[in-house]
Amino acid sequence: MYRGMRSIYRFGGVRRLASKAGTQNFIPAAYYRGGTSRAVFFNRDDLPVDRSKWDPILRGVIGSPDRYGRQLDGLGGGISSLSKVCIVGESTHPQADVDYTFVSLGIKNSDVDYSSNCGNMVSAVGPYAVDSRLLNVADSDCALVRIHNTNTGKLIHATFPVVGGEAAANGDFSIDGVSGTASRIQLDFIDPAGSVTGRLLPTGSVTDEFDGVTVTCIDAANPCVFVKANSLGVDGNLTPEEITAHPDLLGRLDSIRRQAAVKMGMAETRDSVAGSVPKICLVATPKSDDPRSIEQGQTSSDVDLVVRALSVGQPHKAVPITVALALAAARRVTGSTVDSVASGSPVDPTGLTIGHASGNLKVGANFGSKGDLKSATVFRTARRLFEGRIFWKA
């Protein structure tokens, strides 16, 4: 079947193919779009039992590090939302059906980061669990998959239609940032506060100041730092390209993010701060008299606030779902930077409507009597793009 094949054998749970052309390794895998991201999926049982052996496999699969920043020798896409891996297996949590471990990989560097969750890719975890037969839903037309995110210890419930024992792909639901329509997936994030630090307000304060700029640090779904755009002298509706081209904006935001991470107790020094968390993003009040806001559909009648998020140092093309959940929590914290810029009259009283770089997103939020975030709901789409075997060089 494979021209030039000489032998196939197993090592540490991973299959290796040795050919006349050289030695390559291969392993069963699938590739999914989840929300506005894509990732390679592995069944945990197909990876080595020794987790110290995972990193070189994941780098080889994604194509990192790549000094050209394109990841052409792997399945990454040269931007943070495409440089991802998800590992799914039998649950170790009594209230979950599957465990899900998210991995963010550096593009030009060799970073393999297990410190955060990805809300967009979690939308594909339930479909992957069903499609790969980790769960049997053959007699059902709807699946509820209870997901344990091992990065944060939090639970997410994914509900979606099933056709012929597999996750439905076709549907009439669309999300901004992704062309076309697909089947709707409901994600309920259970008790998302304190995902990494254990506290909604990790620094103990509603606001903090770094480099002379007031920010709010929130930990809900992922730790986040929210900065008012006008405090940095920029508009809130900048495009990702304009953020990248700005002479010092990315540098200033990274400096603030690193200082905030240390104060949040996530790192000992600025240099040791992980690339993926805390997330940082600009927040701004929607403008009804601004031509660009009108064109983007992000006036005060369309959205409650405008955000521009960064992910692993790059402007995000949309908004990470975990950032959207943190925004919903921060909106209810009186005096936070998010509270100070959000519209006083919600577009939809059942949740928070966010204007991001590719459109709008609504987060449904369920708060307790003390203002604590009990759960948050978003709707996404996902699709299986391929499954089979993936190769990487030793």
mmCIF file of C-alpha atoms in Angstrom:
data_model
loop_
_atom_site.group_PDB
_atom_site.id
_atom_site.type_symbol
_atom_site.label_atom_id
_atom_site.label_comp_id
_atom_site.label_asym_id
_atom_site.label_seq_id
_atom_site.Cartn_x
_atom_site.Cartn_y
_atom_site.Cartn_z
ATOM 1 C CA MET A 1 0.000 0.000 0.000
ATOM 2 C CA TYR A 2 2.849 2.393 0.854
ATOM 3 C CA ARG A 3 5.541 2.416 -1.820
ATOM 4 C CA GLY A 4 8.990 1.810 -0.405
ATOM 5 C CA MET A 5 7.695 0.678 3.002
ATOM 6 C CA ARG A 6 10.086 -1.576 4.879
ATOM 7 C CA SER A 7 8.631 -1.999 8.315
ATOM 8 C CA ILE A 8 5.970 -0.914 10.765
ATOM 9 C CA TYR A 9 6.406 -1.228 14.514
ATOM 10 C CA ARG A 10 5.288 0.403 17.734
ATOM 11 C CA PHE A 11 7.213 2.421 20.302
ATOM 12 C CA GLY A 12 5.719 3.867 23.479
ATOM 13 C CA GLY A 13 2.190 3.639 22.116
ATOM 14 C CA VAL A 14 3.084 5.411 18.851
ATOM 15 C CA ARG A 15 3.309 3.721 15.492
ATOM 16 C CA ARG A 16 6.388 4.317 13.368
ATOM 17 C CA LEU A 17 6.755 3.782 9.626
ATOM 18 C CA ALA A 18 10.296 3.411 8.271
ATOM 19 C CA SER A 19 10.697 3.835 4.504
ATOM 20 C CA LYS A 20 13.503 3.997 1.991
ATOM 21 C CA ALA A 21 12.938 7.745 1.731
ATOM 22 C CA GLY A 22 13.713 8.214 5.411
ATOM 23 C CA THR A 23 12.093 7.679 8.763
ATOM 24 C CA GLN A 24 8.720 9.174 9.571
ATOM 25 C CA ASN A 25 6.411 8.538 12.473
ATOM 26 C CA PHE A 26 2.662 8.314 12.217
ATOM 27 C CA ILE A 27 -0.236 8.218 14.610
ATOM 28 C CA PRO A 28 -4.058 8.126 14.291
ATOM 29 C CA ALA A 29 -5.493 11.638 14.345
ATOM 30 C CA ALA A 30 -8.355 13.833 13.251
ATOM 31 C CA TYR A 31 -8.543 17.481 12.237
ATOM 32 C CA TYR A 32 -11.469 19.651 13.310
ATOM 33 C CA ARG A 33 -12.601 23.212 13.028
ATOM 34 C CA GLY A 34 -14.026 24.382 16.322
ATOM 35 C CA GLY A 35 -15.616 27.835 16.310
ATOM 36 C CA THR A 36 -13.079 30.200 14.743
ATOM 37 C CA SER A 37 -10.099 27.889 15.343
ATOM 38 C CA ARG A 38 -8.712 24.586 14.055
ATOM 39 C CA ALA A 39 -6.788 21.839 15.833
ATOM 40 C CA VAL A 40 -5.377 18.360 15.471
ATOM 41 C CA PHE A 41 -7.195 15.845 17.702
ATOM 42 C CA PHE A 42 -5.653 12.780 19.307
ATOM 43 C CA ASN A 43 -7.164 9.989 21.327
ATOM 44 C CA ARG A 44 -5.133 9.994 24.534
ATOM 45 C CA ASP A 45 -4.664 6.216 24.265
ATOM 46 C CA ASP A 46 -2.770 6.673 20.980
ATOM 47 C CA LEU A 47 -0.133 8.871 22.610
ATOM 48 C CA PRO A 48 2.728 7.575 24.768
ATOM 49 C CA VAL A 49 1.850 6.831 28.374
ATOM 50 C CA ASP A 50 4.915 8.899 29.311
ATOM 51 C CA ARG A 51 3.709 12.496 28.829
ATOM 52 C CA SER A 52 7.275 13.773 28.605
ATOM 53 C CA LYS A 53 7.302 12.257 25.110
ATOM 54 C CA TRP A 54 4.313 14.267 23.907
ATOM 55 C CA ASP A 55 5.994 17.593 23.188
ATOM 56 C CA PRO A 56 8.230 16.544 20.270
ATOM 57 C CA ILE A 57 5.310 14.699 18.673
ATOM 58 C CA LEU A 58 3.038 17.735 18.907
ATOM 59 C CA ARG A 59 5.719 20.090 17.559
ATOM 60 C CA GLY A 60 6.347 17.801 14.610
ATOM 61 C CA VAL A 61 2.651 17.465 13.837
ATOM 62 C CA ILE A 62 2.006 21.228 13.932
ATOM 63 C CA GLY A 63 5.300 22.231 12.277
ATOM 64 C CA SER A 64 6.946 24.207 15.069
ATOM 65 C CA PRO A 65 9.280 25.910 15.531
ATOM 66 C CA ASP A 66 9.253 27.581 12.117
ATOM 67 C CA ARG A 67 11.541 30.579 11.699
ATOM 68 C CA TYR A 68 9.469 31.669 8.701
ATOM 69 C CA GLY A 69 6.302 31.731 10.812
ATOM 70 C CA ARG A 70 4.204 29.692 8.373
ATOM 71 C CA GLN A 71 4.341 26.132 9.773
ATOM 72 C CA LEU A 72 4.398 24.763 6.234
ATOM 73 C CA ASP A 73 5.992 21.500 7.385
ATOM 74 C CA GLY A 74 3.023 20.690 9.619
ATOM 75 C CA LEU A 75 -0.676 21.371 10.099
ATOM 76 C CA GLY A 76 -0.355 24.727 11.837
ATOM 77 C CA GLY A 77 -1.394 27.840 9.949
ATOM 78 C CA GLY A 78 1.036 30.492 11.131
ATOM 79 C CA ILE A 79 -1.390 32.152 13.574
ATOM 80 C CA SER A 80 -2.269 31.269 17.154
ATOM 81 C CA SER A 81 -5.829 30.149 16.371
ATOM 82 C CA LEU A 82 -4.437 27.463 14.028
ATOM 83 C CA SER A 83 -1.501 26.268 16.138
ATOM 84 C CA LYS A 84 -3.429 23.981 18.473
ATOM 85 C CA VAL A 85 -3.799 20.376 19.580
ATOM 86 C CA CYS A 86 -6.614 18.704 21.527
ATOM 87 C CA ILE A 87 -6.213 15.412 23.358
ATOM 88 C CA VAL A 88 -9.377 13.553 24.365
ATOM 89 C CA GLY A 89 -9.822 10.381 26.384
ATOM 90 C CA GLU A 90 -11.855 8.573 28.978
ATOM 91 C CA SER A 91 -12.796 10.866 31.842
ATOM 92 C CA THR A 92 -11.032 10.906 35.178
ATOM 93 C CA HIS A 93 -13.772 13.152 36.608
ATOM 94 C CA PRO A 94 -16.899 11.564 38.148
ATOM 95 C CA GLN A 95 -19.199 14.181 36.602
ATOM 96 C CA ALA A 96 -17.784 14.055 33.065
ATOM 97 C CA ASP A 97 -17.838 11.718 30.080
ATOM 98 C CA VAL A 98 -14.453 12.634 28.617
ATOM 99 C CA ASP A 99 -11.240 14.401 29.567
ATOM 100 C CA TYR A 100 -10.021 17.139 27.226
ATOM 101 C CA THR A 101 -6.515 18.569 27.325
ATOM 102 C CA PHE A 102 -5.774 21.654 25.251
ATOM 103 C CA VAL A 103 -2.293 22.427 23.965
ATOM 104 C CA SER A 104 -1.181 25.722 22.441
ATOM 105 C CA LEU A 105 2.043 25.603 20.431
ATOM 106 C CA GLY A 106 4.414 28.401 19.615
ATOM 107 C CA ILE A 107 4.926 29.214 15.968
ATOM 108 C CA LYS A 108 8.471 30.545 15.706
ATOM 109 C CA ASN A 109 9.531 29.056 19.031
ATOM 110 C CA SER A 110 9.338 25.595 20.574
ATOM 111 C CA ASP A 111 6.787 26.447 23.300
ATOM 112 C CA VAL A 112 4.273 23.709 24.138
ATOM 113 C CA ASP A 113 1.783 25.297 26.520
ATOM 114 C CA TYR A 114 -0.687 23.289 28.629
ATOM 115 C CA SER A 115 -1.678 26.185 30.891
ATOM 116 C CA SER A 116 -5.028 27.249 29.410
ATOM 117 C CA ASN A 117 -8.322 26.139 27.924
ATOM 118 C CA CYS A 118 -9.601 27.006 24.424
ATOM 119 C CA GLY A 119 -13.296 27.770 24.301
ATOM 120 C CA ASN A 120 -13.511 27.651 20.524
ATOM 121 C CA MET A 121 -11.922 24.216 20.244
ATOM 122 C CA VAL A 122 -14.011 22.804 23.074
ATOM 123 C CA SER A 123 -16.946 23.084 20.653
ATOM 124 C CA ALA A 124 -15.343 20.254 18.650
ATOM 125 C CA VAL A 125 -14.570 18.011 21.633
ATOM 126 C CA GLY A 126 -18.099 16.618 21.924
ATOM 127 C CA PRO A 127 -18.362 15.864 18.188
ATOM 128 C CA TYR A 128 -14.915 14.235 18.246
ATOM 129 C CA ALA A 129 -15.907 12.054 21.209
ATOM 130 C CA VAL A 130 -18.994 10.894 19.327
ATOM 131 C CA ASP A 131 -17.355 10.533 15.904
ATOM 132 C CA SER A 132 -14.423 8.543 17.319
ATOM 133 C CA ARG A 133 -16.779 6.259 19.299
ATOM 134 C CA LEU A 134 -15.491 7.306 22.693
ATOM 135 C CA LEU A 135 -19.213 7.639 23.413
ATOM 136 C CA ASN A 136 -22.010 5.576 21.913
ATOM 137 C CA VAL A 137 -25.012 7.670 20.842
ATOM 138 C CA ALA A 138 -26.217 5.411 18.033
ATOM 139 C CA ASP A 139 -29.826 5.425 19.238
ATOM 140 C CA SER A 140 -30.074 9.166 19.832
ATOM 141 C CA ASP A 141 -30.699 12.221 17.682
ATOM 142 C CA CYS A 142 -29.111 14.550 20.251
ATOM 143 C CA ALA A 143 -25.965 14.221 22.335
ATOM 144 C CA LEU A 144 -25.017 15.779 25.657
ATOM 145 C CA VAL A 145 -21.294 15.353 26.257
ATOM 146 C CA ARG A 146 -19.954 16.362 29.668
ATOM 147 C CA ILE A 147 -16.371 17.528 29.188
ATOM 148 C CA HIS A 148 -13.690 17.807 31.852
ATOM 149 C CA ASN A 149 -11.030 20.304 30.813
ATOM 150 C CA THR A 150 -7.862 19.038 32.473
ATOM 151 C CA ASN A 151 -6.056 22.367 31.995
ATOM 152 C CA THR A 152 -8.411 24.209 34.336
ATOM 153 C CA GLY A 153 -10.327 21.434 36.105
ATOM 154 C CA LYS A 154 -13.590 22.961 34.890
ATOM 155 C CA LEU A 155 -16.620 21.265 33.318
ATOM 156 C CA ILE A 156 -18.279 22.153 30.026
ATOM 157 C CA HIS A 157 -21.481 20.585 28.704
ATOM 158 C CA ALA A 158 -21.770 20.309 24.909
ATOM 159 C CA THR A 159 -25.196 19.670 23.375
ATOM 160 C CA PHE A 160 -25.585 19.035 19.632
ATOM 161 C CA PRO A 161 -27.641 17.002 17.134
ATOM 162 C CA VAL A 162 -26.588 13.540 16.007
ATOM 163 C CA VAL A 163 -27.271 11.854 12.660
ATOM 164 C CA GLY A 164 -26.541 8.174 12.127
ATOM 165 C CA GLY A 165 -24.451 7.924 15.267
ATOM 166 C CA GLU A 166 -22.190 10.848 14.295
ATOM 167 C CA ALA A 167 -22.208 14.558 15.101
ATOM 168 C CA ALA A 168 -24.377 16.420 12.619
ATOM 169 C CA ALA A 169 -22.435 18.698 10.286
ATOM 170 C CA ASN A 170 -25.202 20.358 8.276
ATOM 171 C CA GLY A 171 -27.422 23.037 9.746
ATOM 172 C CA ASP A 172 -28.611 26.603 9.405
ATOM 173 C CA PHE A 173 -26.633 28.193 12.254
ATOM 174 C CA SER A 174 -23.811 30.616 11.490
ATOM 175 C CA ILE A 175 -21.155 32.347 13.578
ATOM 176 C CA ASP A 176 -19.256 35.499 12.701
ATOM 177 C CA GLY A 177 -15.756 34.708 11.489
ATOM 178 C CA VAL A 178 -16.700 31.447 9.738
ATOM 179 C CA SER A 179 -18.241 31.251 6.270
ATOM 180 C CA GLY A 180 -21.393 29.243 5.698
ATOM 181 C CA THR A 181 -23.710 27.499 8.117
ATOM 182 C CA ALA A 182 -23.542 24.328 10.189
ATOM 183 C CA SER A 183 -25.229 22.471 13.003
ATOM 184 C CA ARG A 184 -25.523 24.461 16.233
ATOM 185 C CA ILE A 185 -23.547 23.393 19.293
ATOM 186 C CA GLN A 186 -24.549 24.687 22.719
ATOM 187 C CA LEU A 187 -21.710 25.046 25.217
ATOM 188 C CA ASP A 188 -22.516 25.497 28.894
ATOM 189 C CA PHE A 189 -19.480 26.414 30.995
ATOM 190 C CA ILE A 190 -20.178 25.338 34.563
ATOM 191 C CA ASP A 191 -18.892 27.562 37.387
ATOM 192 C CA PRO A 192 -16.144 29.059 35.189
ATOM 193 C CA ALA A 193 -14.686 31.510 37.751
ATOM 194 C CA GLY A 194 -11.217 30.835 39.167
ATOM 195 C CA SER A 195 -10.116 28.556 36.337
ATOM 196 C CA VAL A 196 -6.379 28.877 37.048
ATOM 197 C CA THR A 197 -5.903 31.126 40.076
ATOM 198 C CA GLY A 198 -8.909 29.925 42.078
ATOM 199 C CA ARG A 199 -10.379 33.434 42.373
ATOM 200 C CA LEU A 200 -12.531 35.627 40.165
ATOM 201 C CA LEU A 201 -10.374 38.633 41.125
ATOM 202 C CA PRO A 202 -6.876 37.112 41.319
ATOM 203 C CA THR A 203 -5.117 40.266 42.527
ATOM 204 C CA GLY A 204 -7.745 40.930 45.195
ATOM 205 C CA SER A 205 -8.655 44.247 43.541
ATOM 206 C CA VAL A 206 -11.201 45.311 40.938
ATOM 207 C CA THR A 207 -8.565 47.412 39.187
ATOM 208 C CA ASP A 208 -4.772 47.529 39.152
ATOM 209 C CA GLU A 209 -2.267 49.831 37.501
ATOM 210 C CA PHE A 210 0.650 48.772 35.331
ATOM 211 C CA ASP A 211 2.830 51.157 33.337
ATOM 212 C CA GLY A 212 0.452 53.935 34.389
ATOM 213 C CA VAL A 213 -2.547 52.152 32.818
ATOM 214 C CA THR A 214 -5.599 51.000 34.787
ATOM 215 C CA VAL A 215 -6.676 47.408 34.090
ATOM 216 C CA THR A 216 -8.989 44.750 35.472
ATOM 217 C CA CYS A 217 -7.703 41.211 36.031
ATOM 218 C CA ILE A 218 -10.409 38.533 35.923
ATOM 219 C CA ASP A 219 -10.191 34.741 36.050
ATOM 220 C CA ALA A 220 -13.271 33.150 34.497
ATOM 221 C CA ALA A 221 -12.770 30.299 31.996
ATOM 222 C CA ASN A 222 -9.238 31.699 31.525
ATOM 223 C CA PRO A 223 -7.342 34.470 33.324
ATOM 224 C CA CYS A 224 -7.733 37.737 31.411
ATOM 225 C CA VAL A 225 -6.534 41.339 31.583
ATOM 226 C CA PHE A 226 -8.893 44.032 30.269
ATOM 227 C CA VAL A 227 -7.510 47.403 29.204
ATOM 228 C CA LYS A 228 -9.567 50.359 28.039
ATOM 229 C CA ALA A 229 -8.514 51.245 24.510
ATOM 230 C CA ASN A 230 -8.619 54.978 25.147
ATOM 231 C CA SER A 231 -6.200 54.606 28.060
ATOM 232 C CA LEU A 232 -3.615 53.583 25.457
ATOM 233 C CA GLY A 233 -4.643 56.335 23.059
ATOM 234 C CA VAL A 234 -6.202 54.062 20.423
ATOM 235 C CA ASP A 235 -9.669 53.386 19.049
ATOM 236 C CA GLY A 236 -11.446 50.254 20.194
ATOM 237 C CA ASN A 237 -12.414 49.199 16.685
ATOM 238 C CA LEU A 238 -8.935 48.788 15.221
ATOM 239 C CA THR A 239 -8.507 45.895 12.810
ATOM 240 C CA PRO A 240 -6.020 43.116 13.651
ATOM 241 C CA GLU A 241 -3.775 44.478 10.897
ATOM 242 C CA GLU A 242 -3.859 47.971 12.390
ATOM 243 C CA ILE A 243 -2.990 46.606 15.819
ATOM 244 C CA THR A 244 -0.008 44.748 14.366
ATOM 245 C CA ALA A 245 1.150 47.807 12.413
ATOM 246 C CA HIS A 246 0.912 50.162 15.395
ATOM 247 C CA PRO A 247 4.438 51.212 16.419
ATOM 248 C CA ASP A 248 4.248 50.278 20.110
ATOM 249 C CA LEU A 249 0.789 48.923 20.986
ATOM 250 C CA LEU A 250 1.691 45.215 21.047
ATOM 251 C CA GLY A 251 4.773 45.894 23.127
ATOM 252 C CA ARG A 252 2.848 47.945 25.672
ATOM 253 C CA LEU A 253 0.119 45.328 25.944
ATOM 254 C CA ASP A 254 2.659 42.543 26.424
ATOM 255 C CA SER A 255 4.406 44.512 29.175
ATOM 256 C CA ILE A 256 1.078 45.035 30.977
ATOM 257 C CA ARG A 257 0.120 41.377 30.514
ATOM 258 C CA ARG A 258 3.366 40.097 32.007
ATOM 259 C CA GLN A 259 3.188 42.400 35.029
ATOM 260 C CA ALA A 260 -0.449 41.430 35.577
ATOM 261 C CA ALA A 261 0.415 37.720 35.421
ATOM 262 C CA VAL A 262 2.980 38.125 38.188
ATOM 263 C CA LYS A 263 0.537 40.025 40.400
ATOM 264 C CA MET A 264 -2.139 37.401 39.681
ATOM 265 C CA GLY A 265 0.243 34.795 41.068
ATOM 266 C CA MET A 266 0.614 32.979 37.754
ATOM 267 C CA ALA A 267 4.387 33.429 37.439
ATOM 268 C CA GLU A 268 7.342 34.375 39.589
ATOM 269 C CA THR A 269 8.881 36.745 37.034
ATOM 270 C CA ARG A 270 7.802 38.574 33.905
ATOM 271 C CA ASP A 271 10.089 36.422 31.777
ATOM 272 C CA SER A 272 8.471 33.209 33.022
ATOM 273 C CA VAL A 273 4.908 34.183 32.051
ATOM 274 C CA ALA A 274 3.246 31.666 29.722
ATOM 275 C CA GLY A 275 2.436 32.769 26.192
ATOM 276 C CA SER A 276 -1.205 31.735 26.235
ATOM 277 C CA VAL A 277 -2.456 33.106 29.574
ATOM 278 C CA PRO A 278 -3.368 35.496 30.874
ATOM 279 C CA LYS A 279 -5.179 36.729 27.782
ATOM 280 C CA ILE A 280 -5.258 40.477 27.259
ATOM 281 C CA CYS A 281 -7.678 42.573 25.288
ATOM 282 C CA LEU A 282 -8.756 46.122 24.586
ATOM 283 C CA VAL A 283 -12.287 47.122 25.575
ATOM 284 C CA ALA A 284 -14.232 50.153 24.409
ATOM 285 C CA THR A 285 -17.683 51.727 24.391
ATOM 286 C CA PRO A 286 -19.580 51.205 21.107
ATOM 287 C CA LYS A 287 -20.007 54.381 19.061
ATOM 288 C CA SER A 288 -23.232 55.148 17.233
ATOM 289 C CA ASP A 289 -21.857 58.093 15.234
ATOM 290 C CA ASP A 290 -18.679 56.456 13.942
ATOM 291 C CA PRO A 291 -18.732 55.376 10.244
ATOM 292 C CA ARG A 292 -16.538 52.333 10.872
ATOM 293 C CA SER A 293 -18.683 51.173 13.795
ATOM 294 C CA ILE A 294 -21.786 51.542 11.647
ATOM 295 C CA GLU A 295 -20.132 49.552 8.849
ATOM 296 C CA GLN A 296 -19.042 46.837 11.297
ATOM 297 C CA GLY A 297 -22.502 46.631 12.868
ATOM 298 C CA GLN A 298 -21.027 47.492 16.258
ATOM 299 C CA THR A 299 -22.904 50.594 17.354
ATOM 300 C CA SER A 300 -24.567 50.867 20.763
ATOM 301 C CA SER A 301 -27.757 49.429 19.266
ATOM 302 C CA ASP A 302 -25.836 46.350 18.059
ATOM 303 C CA VAL A 303 -23.442 45.472 20.868
ATOM 304 C CA ASP A 304 -22.856 46.190 24.558
ATOM 305 C CA LEU A 305 -19.129 46.726 24.177
ATOM 306 C CA VAL A 306 -16.334 46.449 21.625
ATOM 307 C CA VAL A 307 -13.294 44.228 22.225
ATOM 308 C CA ARG A 308 -10.064 43.464 20.424
ATOM 309 C CA ALA A 309 -8.360 40.404 21.851
ATOM 310 C CA LEU A 310 -4.800 39.152 21.662
ATOM 311 C CA SER A 311 -3.806 35.502 21.687
ATOM 312 C CA VAL A 312 -0.172 34.403 22.136
ATOM 313 C CA GLY A 313 0.990 37.903 21.241
ATOM 314 C CA GLN A 314 -1.069 38.193 18.064
ATOM 315 C CA PRO A 315 -4.311 40.081 17.439
ATOM 316 C CA HIS A 316 -7.120 37.533 17.356
ATOM 317 C CA LYS A 317 -9.223 37.477 14.193
ATOM 318 C CA ALA A 318 -12.383 37.135 16.324
ATOM 319 C CA VAL A 319 -12.504 36.590 20.094
ATOM 320 C CA PRO A 320 -11.494 33.573 22.190
ATOM 321 C CA ILE A 321 -14.604 32.108 23.789
ATOM 322 C CA THR A 322 -12.889 32.049 27.172
ATOM 323 C CA VAL A 323 -12.284 35.793 26.852
ATOM 324 C CA ALA A 324 -15.971 36.293 26.052
ATOM 325 C CA LEU A 325 -16.909 34.407 29.216
ATOM 326 C CA ALA A 326 -14.497 36.495 31.281
ATOM 327 C CA LEU A 327 -16.007 39.652 29.792
ATOM 328 C CA ALA A 328 -19.465 38.515 30.894
ATOM 329 C CA ALA A 329 -18.157 38.086 34.429
ATOM 330 C CA ALA A 330 -16.236 41.377 34.451
ATOM 331 C CA ARG A 331 -19.295 43.257 33.203
ATOM 332 C CA ARG A 332 -21.003 42.461 36.505
ATOM 333 C CA VAL A 333 -18.081 43.668 38.643
ATOM 334 C CA THR A 334 -18.868 47.283 39.535
ATOM 335 C CA GLY A 335 -15.959 49.591 38.769
ATOM 336 C CA SER A 336 -14.138 47.189 36.457
ATOM 337 C CA THR A 337 -12.737 48.473 33.188
ATOM 338 C CA VAL A 338 -15.338 46.377 31.362
ATOM 339 C CA ASP A 339 -18.189 47.742 33.465
ATOM 340 C CA SER A 340 -16.990 51.306 32.828
ATOM 341 C CA VAL A 341 -17.154 51.009 29.021
ATOM 342 C CA ALA A 342 -20.162 48.712 28.528
ATOM 343 C CA SER A 343 -23.415 50.217 27.339
ATOM 344 C CA GLY A 344 -25.863 50.961 30.131
ATOM 345 C CA SER A 345 -28.790 49.453 28.223
ATOM 346 C CA PRO A 346 -28.072 45.848 27.174
ATOM 347 C CA VAL A 347 -28.875 44.947 23.580
ATOM 348 C CA ASP A 348 -30.207 41.628 24.866
ATOM 349 C CA PRO A 349 -31.005 41.417 28.606
ATOM 350 C CA THR A 350 -30.372 37.662 28.631
ATOM 351 C CA GLY A 351 -26.633 38.103 28.113
ATOM 352 C CA LEU A 352 -23.721 40.216 26.949
ATOM 353 C CA THR A 353 -23.382 41.088 23.252
ATOM 354 C CA ILE A 354 -19.749 41.575 22.248
ATOM 355 C CA GLY A 355 -18.424 43.251 19.120
ATOM 356 C CA HIS A 356 -15.151 41.605 18.021
ATOM 357 C CA ALA A 357 -12.818 41.815 15.039
ATOM 358 C CA SER A 358 -14.982 39.576 12.813
ATOM 359 C CA GLY A 359 -18.493 40.404 13.987
ATOM 360 C CA ASN A 360 -20.615 39.959 17.088
ATOM 361 C CA LEU A 361 -21.087 37.283 19.756
ATOM 362 C CA LYS A 362 -23.621 36.905 22.535
ATOM 363 C CA VAL A 363 -22.733 35.243 25.838
ATOM 364 C CA GLY A 364 -25.621 34.089 27.981
ATOM 365 C CA ALA A 365 -24.730 34.373 31.659
ATOM 366 C CA ASN A 366 -26.342 32.934 34.781
ATOM 367 C CA PHE A 367 -25.383 34.822 37.945
ATOM 368 C CA GLY A 368 -26.018 33.895 41.554
ATOM 369 C CA SER A 369 -27.563 36.141 44.191
ATOM 370 C CA LYS A 370 -24.123 37.500 45.118
ATOM 371 C CA GLY A 371 -23.228 38.351 41.523
ATOM 372 C CA ASP A 372 -21.074 35.252 41.042
ATOM 373 C CA LEU A 373 -21.045 33.625 37.611
ATOM 374 C CA LYS A 374 -22.742 30.218 37.985
ATOM 375 C CA SER A 375 -22.600 29.282 34.319
ATOM 376 C CA ALA A 376 -22.236 30.833 30.888
ATOM 377 C CA THR A 377 -23.597 29.712 27.539
ATOM 378 C CA VAL A 378 -22.364 30.278 24.010
ATOM 379 C CA PHE A 379 -23.378 28.760 20.697
ATOM 380 C CA ARG A 380 -20.767 27.640 18.186
ATOM 381 C CA THR A 381 -20.311 25.324 15.221
ATOM 382 C CA ALA A 382 -17.675 22.689 14.504
ATOM 383 C CA ARG A 383 -16.849 20.246 11.747
ATOM 384 C CA ARG A 384 -14.652 17.215 11.177
ATOM 385 C CA LEU A 385 -12.254 18.027 8.330
ATOM 386 C CA PHE A 386 -10.328 14.764 8.127
ATOM 387 C CA GLU A 387 -9.375 11.681 10.080
ATOM 388 C CA GLY A 388 -6.713 9.093 9.454
ATOM 389 C CA ARG A 389 -2.991 9.028 10.196
ATOM 390 C CA ILE A 390 -0.720 12.011 10.601
ATOM 391 C CA PHE A 391 3.029 11.915 9.915
ATOM 392 C CA TRP A 392 5.931 13.767 11.469
ATOM 393 C CA LYS A 393 9.679 13.453 11.213
ATOM 394 C CA ALA A 394 11.729 11.975 14.030
#
